[in-house]
Coordinates of C-alpha atoms and ligand atoms in Angstrom, one line a residue:
M1 CA 7.8 -29.3 -36.9
Q2 CA 4.2 -29.8 -35.9
T3 CA 1.7 -32.0 -37.8
L4 CA 0.4 -29.0 -39.9
D5 CA 3.9 -28.3 -41.0
W6 CA 4.3 -31.9 -42.2
W7 CA 1.0 -31.6 -44.1
L8 CA 2.3 -28.5 -45.8
L9 CA 5.5 -30.4 -46.8
L10 CA 3.5 -33.1 -48.6
H11 CA 3.0 -31.1 -51.9
P12 CA 6.6 -29.9 -52.2
V13 CA 7.9 -33.4 -51.4
L14 CA 5.7 -35.1 -54.0
A15 CA 6.7 -32.4 -56.6
V16 CA 10.4 -33.1 -55.9
V17 CA 10.4 -37.0 -55.6
L18 CA 7.6 -37.7 -58.1
I19 CA 6.8 -34.9 -60.7
Y20 CA 10.3 -33.7 -61.6
P21 CA 12.0 -37.1 -62.1
L22 CA 9.0 -38.2 -64.2
L23 CA 9.2 -35.0 -66.2
G24 CA 12.8 -35.8 -67.1
V25 CA 11.8 -39.2 -68.4
V26 CA 8.8 -37.9 -70.4
L27 CA 10.9 -35.0 -71.9
R28 CA 13.6 -37.5 -73.0
L29 CA 11.1 -40.0 -74.5
G30 CA 9.3 -37.2 -76.3
L31 CA 12.5 -35.9 -77.9
Q32 CA 13.5 -39.5 -78.9
A33 CA 10.1 -40.1 -80.4
R34 CA 10.6 -36.9 -82.5
Q35 CA 14.2 -37.9 -83.5
R36 CA 12.9 -41.3 -84.6
R37 CA 10.2 -39.7 -86.7
V38 CA 12.1 -36.8 -88.2
N39 CA 15.8 -37.9 -88.4
R40 CA 15.0 -41.6 -88.8
A41 CA 17.3 -42.2 -85.8
K42 CA 17.7 -45.8 -84.8
L43 CA 15.8 -45.8 -81.5
P44 CA 13.3 -48.4 -80.2
P45 CA 9.8 -48.2 -81.9
T46 CA 8.3 -48.0 -78.4
T47 CA 9.5 -44.5 -77.6
G48 CA 6.3 -42.8 -78.7
R49 CA 4.1 -45.1 -76.8
E50 CA 6.1 -45.0 -73.6
H51 CA 6.2 -41.2 -73.8
N52 CA 2.4 -41.2 -74.1
Q53 CA 1.9 -43.7 -71.2
L54 CA 4.3 -41.9 -68.8
G55 CA 3.0 -38.5 -70.1
Q56 CA -0.5 -39.5 -69.0
W57 CA 0.8 -40.4 -65.5
L58 CA 2.7 -37.2 -65.4
A59 CA -0.2 -35.0 -66.4
A60 CA -2.6 -36.7 -63.9
A61 CA 0.0 -36.6 -61.1
V62 CA 0.5 -32.8 -61.6
V63 CA -3.2 -32.2 -61.1
V64 CA -3.3 -34.5 -58.0
V65 CA -0.3 -32.8 -56.5
V66 CA -2.0 -29.5 -57.0
L67 CA -5.3 -30.7 -55.5
I68 CA -3.3 -31.8 -52.4
A69 CA -1.7 -28.3 -52.1
L70 CA -5.1 -26.6 -52.4
A71 CA -6.7 -29.0 -49.9
V72 CA -3.9 -28.4 -47.3
V73 CA -3.6 -24.7 -47.8
I74 CA -7.4 -24.2 -47.6
S75 CA -8.0 -26.5 -44.6
S76 CA -5.0 -25.2 -42.7
K77 CA -6.4 -21.6 -42.8
Q78 CA -10.1 -22.3 -42.4
T79 CA -11.6 -20.2 -39.8
A80 CA -14.8 -20.9 -37.7
D81 CA -17.0 -20.3 -40.7
S82 CA -18.3 -23.8 -41.1
S83 CA -20.9 -22.9 -43.8
R84 CA -18.2 -23.0 -46.4
Q85 CA -16.7 -26.4 -45.5
L86 CA -19.2 -28.6 -47.2
P87 CA -19.3 -26.8 -50.5
L88 CA -15.5 -26.7 -50.6
L89 CA -15.3 -30.4 -49.9
L90 CA -17.8 -31.1 -52.6
A91 CA -15.9 -28.9 -55.1
W92 CA -12.7 -30.7 -54.3
L93 CA -14.3 -34.2 -54.6
G94 CA -16.0 -33.0 -57.9
T95 CA -12.7 -31.9 -59.4
A96 CA -10.9 -35.2 -58.4
T97 CA -13.8 -37.3 -59.8
S98 CA -13.7 -35.3 -63.0
L99 CA -10.0 -36.1 -63.4
V100 CA -10.8 -39.8 -62.9
A101 CA -13.6 -39.5 -65.5
L102 CA -11.2 -37.7 -68.0
W103 CA -8.7 -40.6 -67.6
R104 CA -11.5 -43.2 -68.5
V105 CA -13.8 -41.6 -71.2
Q106 CA -13.0 -42.1 -74.8
S107 CA -15.2 -39.8 -77.0
A108 CA -13.6 -36.5 -77.9
G109 CA -16.6 -34.5 -76.6
L110 CA -16.4 -36.1 -73.2
R111 CA -12.6 -35.7 -73.0
L112 CA -13.0 -32.0 -73.7
S113 CA -15.8 -31.6 -71.2
F114 CA -14.1 -33.4 -68.3
S115 CA -10.8 -31.6 -68.9
L116 CA -12.6 -28.2 -68.8
I117 CA -14.6 -29.3 -65.7
T118 CA -11.3 -30.3 -63.9
W119 CA -9.6 -27.1 -64.8
C120 CA -12.6 -25.0 -63.7
G121 CA -12.6 -26.9 -60.4
L122 CA -8.9 -26.0 -59.8
L123 CA -9.7 -22.3 -60.6
A124 CA -12.7 -22.3 -58.3
L125 CA -10.7 -23.8 -55.4
G126 CA -7.8 -21.5 -56.2
A127 CA -10.1 -18.5 -56.0
Q128 CA -10.8 -19.0 -52.3
P129 CA -9.4 -16.3 -50.0
E130 CA -7.2 -18.9 -48.1
V131 CA -5.1 -19.5 -51.3
F132 CA -2.2 -17.0 -51.4
R133 CA -1.8 -15.4 -54.8
L134 CA 0.9 -12.8 -55.3
S135 CA -1.3 -10.8 -57.7
D136 CA -4.4 -11.3 -59.8
N137 CA -3.4 -8.6 -62.4
P138 CA -1.5 -10.0 -65.4
L139 CA -0.1 -6.4 -66.0
E140 CA 1.9 -6.6 -62.8
A141 CA 5.2 -8.4 -62.5
A142 CA 4.1 -10.1 -59.3
F143 CA 1.5 -12.0 -61.4
W144 CA 4.2 -13.7 -63.4
Q145 CA 6.2 -14.6 -60.2
S146 CA 3.1 -16.1 -58.6
H147 CA 3.4 -19.8 -57.8
Y148 CA -0.4 -20.1 -57.9
W149 CA -0.8 -18.7 -61.4
G150 CA 2.1 -20.7 -62.9
G151 CA 0.6 -23.7 -61.2
V152 CA -2.9 -23.5 -62.7
L153 CA -1.5 -22.6 -66.1
V154 CA 0.7 -25.7 -66.1
C155 CA -2.3 -27.8 -65.0
G156 CA -4.3 -26.4 -67.9
L157 CA -1.6 -27.5 -70.4
M158 CA -1.3 -30.9 -68.8
L159 CA -5.1 -31.4 -68.9
F160 CA -4.9 -30.4 -72.7
N161 CA -2.4 -33.2 -73.2
L162 CA -4.5 -35.7 -71.2
A163 CA -7.6 -34.8 -73.2
A164 CA -6.0 -34.6 -76.6
W165 CA -3.4 -37.5 -76.7
P166 CA -5.4 -39.6 -79.3
E167 CA -5.4 -36.6 -81.7
I168 CA -1.7 -35.8 -80.9
Q169 CA -0.8 -39.4 -81.8
R170 CA -2.7 -39.2 -85.1
H171 CA -2.4 -35.8 -86.6
L172 CA 0.7 -33.8 -87.5
S173 CA -0.9 -30.4 -86.8
W174 CA -1.9 -31.5 -83.2
R175 CA 1.7 -32.8 -82.7
R176 CA 2.9 -29.3 -83.6
L177 CA 0.5 -27.7 -81.2
H178 CA 1.5 -30.3 -78.6
I179 CA 5.2 -29.4 -78.9
S180 CA 4.6 -25.6 -78.7
A181 CA 2.3 -26.1 -75.7
N182 CA 4.8 -28.2 -73.9
V183 CA 7.8 -26.0 -74.6
L184 CA 5.8 -23.4 -72.6
A185 CA 5.0 -26.1 -70.0
A186 CA 8.6 -27.0 -69.5
L187 CA 9.5 -23.4 -68.8
L188 CA 6.6 -23.1 -66.4
F189 CA 7.7 -26.3 -64.6
L190 CA 11.2 -24.6 -64.2
S191 CA 9.6 -21.4 -62.8
Q192 CA 7.4 -23.5 -60.4
G193 CA 10.6 -25.1 -59.0
I194 CA 11.9 -21.6 -58.3
S195 CA 8.8 -20.0 -57.0
G196 CA 7.9 -23.1 -54.9
T197 CA 11.3 -23.2 -53.1
R198 CA 11.1 -19.4 -52.6
D199 CA 7.7 -19.9 -51.0
L200 CA 9.1 -22.6 -48.8
L201 CA 11.8 -20.2 -47.6
E202 CA 9.1 -17.5 -46.9
I203 CA 6.5 -19.5 -45.1
P204 CA 7.4 -19.8 -41.4
L205 CA 6.8 -23.0 -39.2
S206 CA 3.4 -22.8 -37.5
W207 CA 4.8 -22.1 -34.1
Q208 CA 6.7 -19.0 -35.4
Q209 CA 3.5 -17.7 -37.1
P210 CA 1.9 -15.7 -34.2
F211 CA 5.2 -13.7 -33.6
L212 CA 5.8 -13.1 -37.3
Q213 CA 2.2 -11.8 -37.8
Q214 CA 3.2 -8.8 -35.7
C215 CA 6.0 -7.8 -38.1
N216 CA 5.6 -5.0 -40.6
W217 CA 6.6 -6.9 -43.8
A218 CA 6.8 -3.7 -46.0
E219 CA 9.2 -2.0 -43.7
R220 CA 10.9 -5.3 -42.7
I221 CA 10.8 -4.6 -39.0
C222 CA 9.5 -6.9 -36.1
P223 CA 8.6 -5.8 -32.6
P224 CA 11.5 -6.3 -30.1
T225 CA 11.5 -9.6 -28.3
Q226 CA 11.0 -9.7 -24.5
H227 CA 13.3 -11.7 -22.3
Ligands
HEM1 C1 6.9 -32.2 -70.6 C2 6.0 -32.2 -71.5 C3 6.1 -32.9 -72.9 C4 6.9 -32.6 -73.9 C5 8.1 -31.6 -73.9 C6 6.5 -33.4 -75.0 C7 7.1 -33.5 -76.2 C8 6.8 -34.3 -77.2 C9 7.5 -34.4 -78.5 C10 8.8 -33.7 -78.9 C11 6.8 -35.4 -79.3 C12 7.2 -35.9 -80.7 C13 6.4 -35.1 -81.7 C14 6.8 -35.6 -83.1 O1 7.0 -36.8 -83.3 O2 7.0 -34.7 -84.0 C15 5.6 -35.8 -78.5 C16 4.7 -36.7 -79.0 C17 3.6 -37.1 -78.2 N1 3.3 -36.8 -77.0 FE1 4.4 -35.5 -75.8 N2 5.4 -34.1 -74.6 C18 5.1 -33.8 -73.3 C19 4.1 -34.3 -72.5 C20 3.1 -35.2 -73.0 C21 2.0 -35.6 -72.2 C22 1.7 -35.2 -70.8 C23 1.3 -36.5 -73.0 C24 0.0 -37.3 -72.7 C25 -0.9 -37.0 -71.8 C26 2.0 -36.6 -74.3 C27 1.5 -37.3 -75.4 C28 2.1 -37.4 -76.6 C29 1.7 -38.3 -77.7 C30 0.4 -39.2 -77.7 C31 2.7 -38.1 -78.7 C32 2.7 -38.8 -80.1 C33 3.5 -40.0 -79.9 C34 3.7 -40.9 -81.1 O3 4.4 -40.5 -82.0 O4 3.1 -41.9 -81.1 N3 3.0 -35.8 -74.2 N4 5.6 -35.1 -77.3
HEM2 C1 5.0 -29.4 -60.5 C2 5.2 -28.3 -60.2 C3 4.4 -27.5 -59.2 C4 3.0 -27.1 -59.4 C5 2.2 -27.2 -60.6 C6 2.7 -26.4 -58.2 C7 1.5 -25.8 -57.9 C8 1.1 -25.3 -56.6 C9 -0.3 -24.7 -56.4 C10 -1.3 -24.5 -57.5 C11 -0.3 -24.3 -55.1 C12 -1.5 -23.7 -54.3 C13 -1.5 -22.3 -54.4 C14 -0.5 -21.6 -53.5 O1 -0.7 -21.7 -52.2 O2 0.5 -21.0 -54.0 C15 1.0 -24.7 -54.6 C16 1.4 -24.4 -53.3 C17 2.7 -24.6 -52.7 N1 3.7 -25.1 -53.5 FE1 3.8 -25.8 -55.3 N2 3.7 -26.5 -57.3 C18 4.8 -27.1 -57.9 C19 6.0 -27.4 -57.4 C20 6.5 -26.9 -56.1 C21 7.8 -27.2 -55.6 C22 9.0 -27.8 -56.3 C23 7.9 -26.6 -54.4 C24 9.0 -26.5 -53.4 C25 10.0 -27.3 -53.4 C26 6.5 -26.1 -54.1 C27 6.1 -25.4 -52.9 C28 4.8 -25.1 -52.6 C29 4.4 -24.5 -51.3 C30 5.4 -24.2 -50.1 C31 3.1 -24.2 -51.4 C32 2.2 -23.6 -50.3 C33 2.2 -22.1 -50.5 C34 1.2 -21.5 -49.5 O3 0.9 -22.0 -48.5 O4 0.8 -20.3 -49.9 N3 5.7 -26.3 -55.2 N4 1.8 -25.2 -55.5

């Protein structure tokens, strides 16, 4: 393992040790909040509040972990073209700042604006040629197996939660929308776990890269090794 390989591991490690355990807790507290409300179950009155607090951390952490993945993927494959480095750095910093702003602002208009700016920032960074996307065509099966597209979609849903939590707390119709959106998010988290581990299996260590680039991946053959 070289330094670059450790950098590439940062995103999967944070997903495994931070995001998924937190997701388990947020899911459980959300279900308890609902049981308390609908079935009048005897559960602590704090379930809703704790679900919301940990949910906000989860949503922000997902975006941060994706920002880390995008930074590592883009900078590890950057070629000599230095004219793109500054705009890319500014786009990354702008997206991160917009996430911080979304966390802090209170008015509905600002929450909507900053959530959209953050998501557009992720899409702009993800559109760079360094970021591997299986397919960009939703009509192809590969699009739905793409770790990238699942990732930006789940980020969009998390940003929606982060932007709209005061409305979700107050209005029944928003809570219904919140539940539907997050059933989809839970499925996407599951598929991210599968496509992410698949990608880890497929990406070679950096010292193996030069040899594997000579392989014909469609035919699944590599040039014979010399001894
Ligand atoms: C894994 C994703 C999530 C799932 C499956 C989920 C599910 C739920 C469920 C089942 C409820 C109860 C609805 C009811 O009482 O009818 C709820 C309430 C709520 N959720 Fe989530 N949620 C998720 C993530 C989030 C996140 C990320 C946030 C915040 C950023 C959040 C904020 C809230 C709020 C504010 C409420 C209302 C709580 C209250 O009753 O005071 N949720 N959620
Ligand atoms: C919280 C769930 C996750 C989300 C939202 C997410 C999202 C993303 C995004 C948007 C990228 C950048 C685009 C790309 O290069 O494909 C990425 C890269 C990557 N992710 Fe995840 N991911 C998640 C979980 C995981 C897990 C659990 C693993 C493995 C254990 C993983 C492994 C990877 C790898 C290896 C890359 C780099 C791929 C490359 O260089 O092309 N991810 N992830």
